[in-house]
Coordinates of C-alpha atoms in Angstrom, one line a residue:
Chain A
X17 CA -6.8 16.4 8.5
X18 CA -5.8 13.1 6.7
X19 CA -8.4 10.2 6.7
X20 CA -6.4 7.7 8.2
X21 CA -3.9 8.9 11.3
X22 CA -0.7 6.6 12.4
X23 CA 2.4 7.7 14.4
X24 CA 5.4 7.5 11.7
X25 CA 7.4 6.7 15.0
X26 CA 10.0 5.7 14.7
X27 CA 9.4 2.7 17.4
X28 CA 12.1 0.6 18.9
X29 CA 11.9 -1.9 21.8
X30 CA 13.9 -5.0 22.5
X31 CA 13.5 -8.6 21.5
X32 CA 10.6 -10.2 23.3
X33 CA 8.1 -6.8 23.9
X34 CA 4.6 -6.6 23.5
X35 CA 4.2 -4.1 20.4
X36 CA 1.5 -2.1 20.0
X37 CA 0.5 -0.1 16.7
X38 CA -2.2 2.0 16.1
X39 CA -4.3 4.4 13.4
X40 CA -7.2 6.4 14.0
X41 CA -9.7 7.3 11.1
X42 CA -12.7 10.3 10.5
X43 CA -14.6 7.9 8.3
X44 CA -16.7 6.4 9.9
X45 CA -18.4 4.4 6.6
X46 CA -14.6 1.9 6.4
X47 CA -15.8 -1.7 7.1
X48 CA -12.6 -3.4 5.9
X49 CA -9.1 -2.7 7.7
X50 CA -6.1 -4.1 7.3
X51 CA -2.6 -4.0 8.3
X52 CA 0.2 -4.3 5.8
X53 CA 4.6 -5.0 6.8
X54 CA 6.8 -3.2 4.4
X55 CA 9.9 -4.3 4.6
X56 CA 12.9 -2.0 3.4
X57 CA 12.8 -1.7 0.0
X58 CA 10.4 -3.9 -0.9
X59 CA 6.6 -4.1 -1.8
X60 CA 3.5 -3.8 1.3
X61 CA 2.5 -7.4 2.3
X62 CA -0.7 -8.4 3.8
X63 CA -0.4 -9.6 7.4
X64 CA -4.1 -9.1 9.0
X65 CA -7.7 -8.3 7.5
X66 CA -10.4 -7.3 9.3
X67 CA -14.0 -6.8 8.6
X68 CA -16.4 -4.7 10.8
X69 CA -15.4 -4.7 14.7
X70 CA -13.5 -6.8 16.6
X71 CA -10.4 -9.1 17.1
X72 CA -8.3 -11.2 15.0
X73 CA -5.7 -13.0 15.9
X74 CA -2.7 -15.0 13.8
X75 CA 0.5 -16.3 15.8
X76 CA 1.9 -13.5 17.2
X77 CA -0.4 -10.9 15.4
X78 CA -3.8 -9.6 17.0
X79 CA -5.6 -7.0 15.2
X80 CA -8.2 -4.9 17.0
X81 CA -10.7 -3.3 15.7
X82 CA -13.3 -0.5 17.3
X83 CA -15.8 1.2 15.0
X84 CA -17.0 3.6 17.6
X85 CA -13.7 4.7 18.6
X86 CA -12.8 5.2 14.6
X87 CA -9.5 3.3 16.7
X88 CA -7.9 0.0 15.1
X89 CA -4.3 -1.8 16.8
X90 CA -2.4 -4.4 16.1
X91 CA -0.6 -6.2 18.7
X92 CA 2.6 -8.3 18.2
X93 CA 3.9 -10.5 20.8
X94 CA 7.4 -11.9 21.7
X95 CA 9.0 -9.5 19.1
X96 CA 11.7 -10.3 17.1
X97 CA 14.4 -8.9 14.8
X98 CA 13.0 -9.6 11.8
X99 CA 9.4 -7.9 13.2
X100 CA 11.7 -4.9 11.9
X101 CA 9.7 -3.0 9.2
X102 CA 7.2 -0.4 8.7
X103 CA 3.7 -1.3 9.3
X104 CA 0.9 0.0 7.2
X105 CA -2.7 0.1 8.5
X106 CA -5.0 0.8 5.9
X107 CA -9.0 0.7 5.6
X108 CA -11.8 1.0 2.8
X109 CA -15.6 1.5 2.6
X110 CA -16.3 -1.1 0.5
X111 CA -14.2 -4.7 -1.1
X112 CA -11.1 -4.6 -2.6
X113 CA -12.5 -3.7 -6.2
X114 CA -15.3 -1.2 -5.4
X115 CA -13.8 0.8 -2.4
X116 CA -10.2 2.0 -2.5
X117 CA -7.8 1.8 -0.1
X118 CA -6.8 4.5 2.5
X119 CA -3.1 4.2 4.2
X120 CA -1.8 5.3 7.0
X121 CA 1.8 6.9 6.9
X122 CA 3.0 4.0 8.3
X123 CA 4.8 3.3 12.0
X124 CA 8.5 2.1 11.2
X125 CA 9.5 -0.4 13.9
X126 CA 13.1 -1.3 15.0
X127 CA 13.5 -4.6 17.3
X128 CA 16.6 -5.1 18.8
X129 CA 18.4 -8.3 19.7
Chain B
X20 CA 6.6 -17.6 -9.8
X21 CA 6.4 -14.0 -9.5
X22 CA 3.0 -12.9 -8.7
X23 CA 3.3 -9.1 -9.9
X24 CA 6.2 -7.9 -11.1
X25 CA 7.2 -4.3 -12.2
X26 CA 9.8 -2.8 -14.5
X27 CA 12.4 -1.2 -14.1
X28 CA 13.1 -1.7 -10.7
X29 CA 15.0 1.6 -10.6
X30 CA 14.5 4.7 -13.0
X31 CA 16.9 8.0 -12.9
X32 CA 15.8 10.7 -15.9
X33 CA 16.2 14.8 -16.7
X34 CA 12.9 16.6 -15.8
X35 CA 10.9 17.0 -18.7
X36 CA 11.6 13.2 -20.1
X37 CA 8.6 10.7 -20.9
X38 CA 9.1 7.2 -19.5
X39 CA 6.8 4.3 -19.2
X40 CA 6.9 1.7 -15.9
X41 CA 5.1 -2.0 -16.8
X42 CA 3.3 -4.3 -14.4
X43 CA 2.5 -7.9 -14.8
X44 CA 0.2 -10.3 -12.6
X45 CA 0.5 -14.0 -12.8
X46 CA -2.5 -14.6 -10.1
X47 CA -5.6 -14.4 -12.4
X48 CA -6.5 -11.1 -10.8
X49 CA -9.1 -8.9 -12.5
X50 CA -8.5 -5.8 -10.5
X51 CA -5.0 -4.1 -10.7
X52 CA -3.8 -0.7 -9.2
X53 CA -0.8 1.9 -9.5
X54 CA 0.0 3.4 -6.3
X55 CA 2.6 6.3 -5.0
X56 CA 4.6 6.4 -2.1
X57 CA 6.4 9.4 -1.4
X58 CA 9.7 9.9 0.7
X59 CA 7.4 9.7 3.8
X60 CA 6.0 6.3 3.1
X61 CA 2.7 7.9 2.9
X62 CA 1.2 5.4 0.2
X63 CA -1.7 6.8 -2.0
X64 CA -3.9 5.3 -4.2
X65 CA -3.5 6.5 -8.0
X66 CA -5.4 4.2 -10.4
X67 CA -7.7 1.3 -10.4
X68 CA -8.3 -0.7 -13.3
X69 CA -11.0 -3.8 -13.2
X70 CA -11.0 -6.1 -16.8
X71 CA -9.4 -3.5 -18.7
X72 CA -11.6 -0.8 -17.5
X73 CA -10.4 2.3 -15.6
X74 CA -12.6 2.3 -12.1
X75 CA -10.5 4.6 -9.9
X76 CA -9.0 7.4 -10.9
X77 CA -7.6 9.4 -8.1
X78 CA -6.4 13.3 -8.6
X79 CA -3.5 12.9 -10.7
X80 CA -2.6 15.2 -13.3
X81 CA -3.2 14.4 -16.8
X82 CA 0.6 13.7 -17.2
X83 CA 0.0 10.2 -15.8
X84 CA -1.8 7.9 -18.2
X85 CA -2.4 4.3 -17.3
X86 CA -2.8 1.5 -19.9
X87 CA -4.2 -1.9 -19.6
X88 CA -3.7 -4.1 -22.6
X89 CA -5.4 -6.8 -21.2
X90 CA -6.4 -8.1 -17.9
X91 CA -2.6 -9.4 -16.4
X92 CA -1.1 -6.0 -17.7
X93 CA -1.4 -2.4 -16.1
X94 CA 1.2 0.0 -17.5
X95 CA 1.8 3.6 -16.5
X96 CA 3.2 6.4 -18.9
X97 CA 4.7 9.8 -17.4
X98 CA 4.8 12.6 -19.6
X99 CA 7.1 15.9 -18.9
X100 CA 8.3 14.4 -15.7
X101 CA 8.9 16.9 -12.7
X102 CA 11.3 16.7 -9.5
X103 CA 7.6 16.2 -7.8
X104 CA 7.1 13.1 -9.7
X105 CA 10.4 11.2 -7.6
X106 CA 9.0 8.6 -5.5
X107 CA 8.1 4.5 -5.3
X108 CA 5.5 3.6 -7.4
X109 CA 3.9 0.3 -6.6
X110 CA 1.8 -1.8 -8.8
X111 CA -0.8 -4.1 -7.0
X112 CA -3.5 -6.6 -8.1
X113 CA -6.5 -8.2 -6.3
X114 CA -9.3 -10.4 -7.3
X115 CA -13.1 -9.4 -6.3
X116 CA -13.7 -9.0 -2.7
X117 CA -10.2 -10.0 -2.3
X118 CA -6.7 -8.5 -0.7
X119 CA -4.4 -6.9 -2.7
X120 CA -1.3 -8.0 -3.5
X121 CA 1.7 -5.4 -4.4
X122 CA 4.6 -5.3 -6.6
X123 CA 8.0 -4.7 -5.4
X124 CA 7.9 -1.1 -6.5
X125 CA 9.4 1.4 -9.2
X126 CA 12.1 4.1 -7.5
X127 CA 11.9 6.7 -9.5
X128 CA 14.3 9.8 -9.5
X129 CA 13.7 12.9 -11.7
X130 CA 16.8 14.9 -11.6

């Protein structure tokens, strides 16, 4: 059983849905989580970091977090075309340079116009 | 303005070659990763290099040596590559307690 669990999907809703992405984990010692937007062909970007439980939100993006569920979303709102990419969530036990990072597969997402 | 970059962008070689991929961070970083995603996107952790010094060091076999001349540079060498060895690799930096930031990736193809 992998560490970090996500739905490879592939998703696809219209322009304007509610998306909703989520990973499960076994670790229960990962304080940071984050979610990362890959688009095609290019490098994982950093869209939402999280530490411990609870919600963040940025525009469009809300990430969720609940420790004891070992259960973290991310929520986009009014979706749009260029939403379309593969989303990464990924978590660690400790900061960036003493706990390494464990991915997800990654959930691609389509949104149509 | 680059913040890290990676070369080549795209490498095709025979099975058994050697061949090295650079990385180079403009941010000041003092923490710099290689990473490998495979055809399912699955992206895993390879090494981890703070100032110069190796700090992560995932199972990887002894093929794969990274390098890290100084503190904006993190190279890694491949040694006898294998069809195995095809995938993205991505280069990433961060600085303490911070997010890291990735390169645009390596494709590599081993024919």
């Amino acid at each position: 059983q992998k560490e970090v669990e996500q739905d490879p999907g592939p998703l696809s809703v219209p322009e304007g849905a509610i998306v909703s992405l989520n990973c499960t984990y076994s670790n229960s010692a990962f304080q940071y989580f984050m979610w990362y937007r890959q688009y095609s062909r290019k490098g994982p970007e950093l869209l939402m970091y999280t530490y411990s439980s609870g919600n963040k939100e940025d525009g469009r993006f809300t990430a969720q977090v609940d420790k004891s569920s070992k259960y973290i979303s991310l929520f986009i709102r009014d979706s749009q075309p260029s939403d379309s990419a593969t989303y990464l969530c990924a978590m660690s036990e400790g900061s960036s340079n003493t706990g390494k990072l464990i991915f997800g597969q990654g959930t691609t997402l389509q949104v149509k116009p | 303005d680059t913040a890290v970059s990676q070369t080549p962008k795209y490498l095709v070689t025979q099975m058994g070659n050697d061949k090295s991929i650079k990385c180079e961070q403009n941010l000041g970083h003092d923490t710099m990763y290689w990473y490998k995603q495979d055809s399912k996107k699955f992206l895993k952790i390879m090494f981890s290099y703070n100032n110069k010094e190796l700090i992560i060091n995932e199972t990887v076999p002894n093929r794969f040596s990274p390098k890290s001349p100084d503190k904006a540079h993190l190279n890694l060498h491949i040694n006898s590559l294998e069809l195995g060895d095809s995938a993205v690799y991505f280069c990433a930096s961060s600085q303490a307690g911070g997010t890291e930031y990735f390169g645009p990736g390596t494709r590599l193809t081993v024919l």
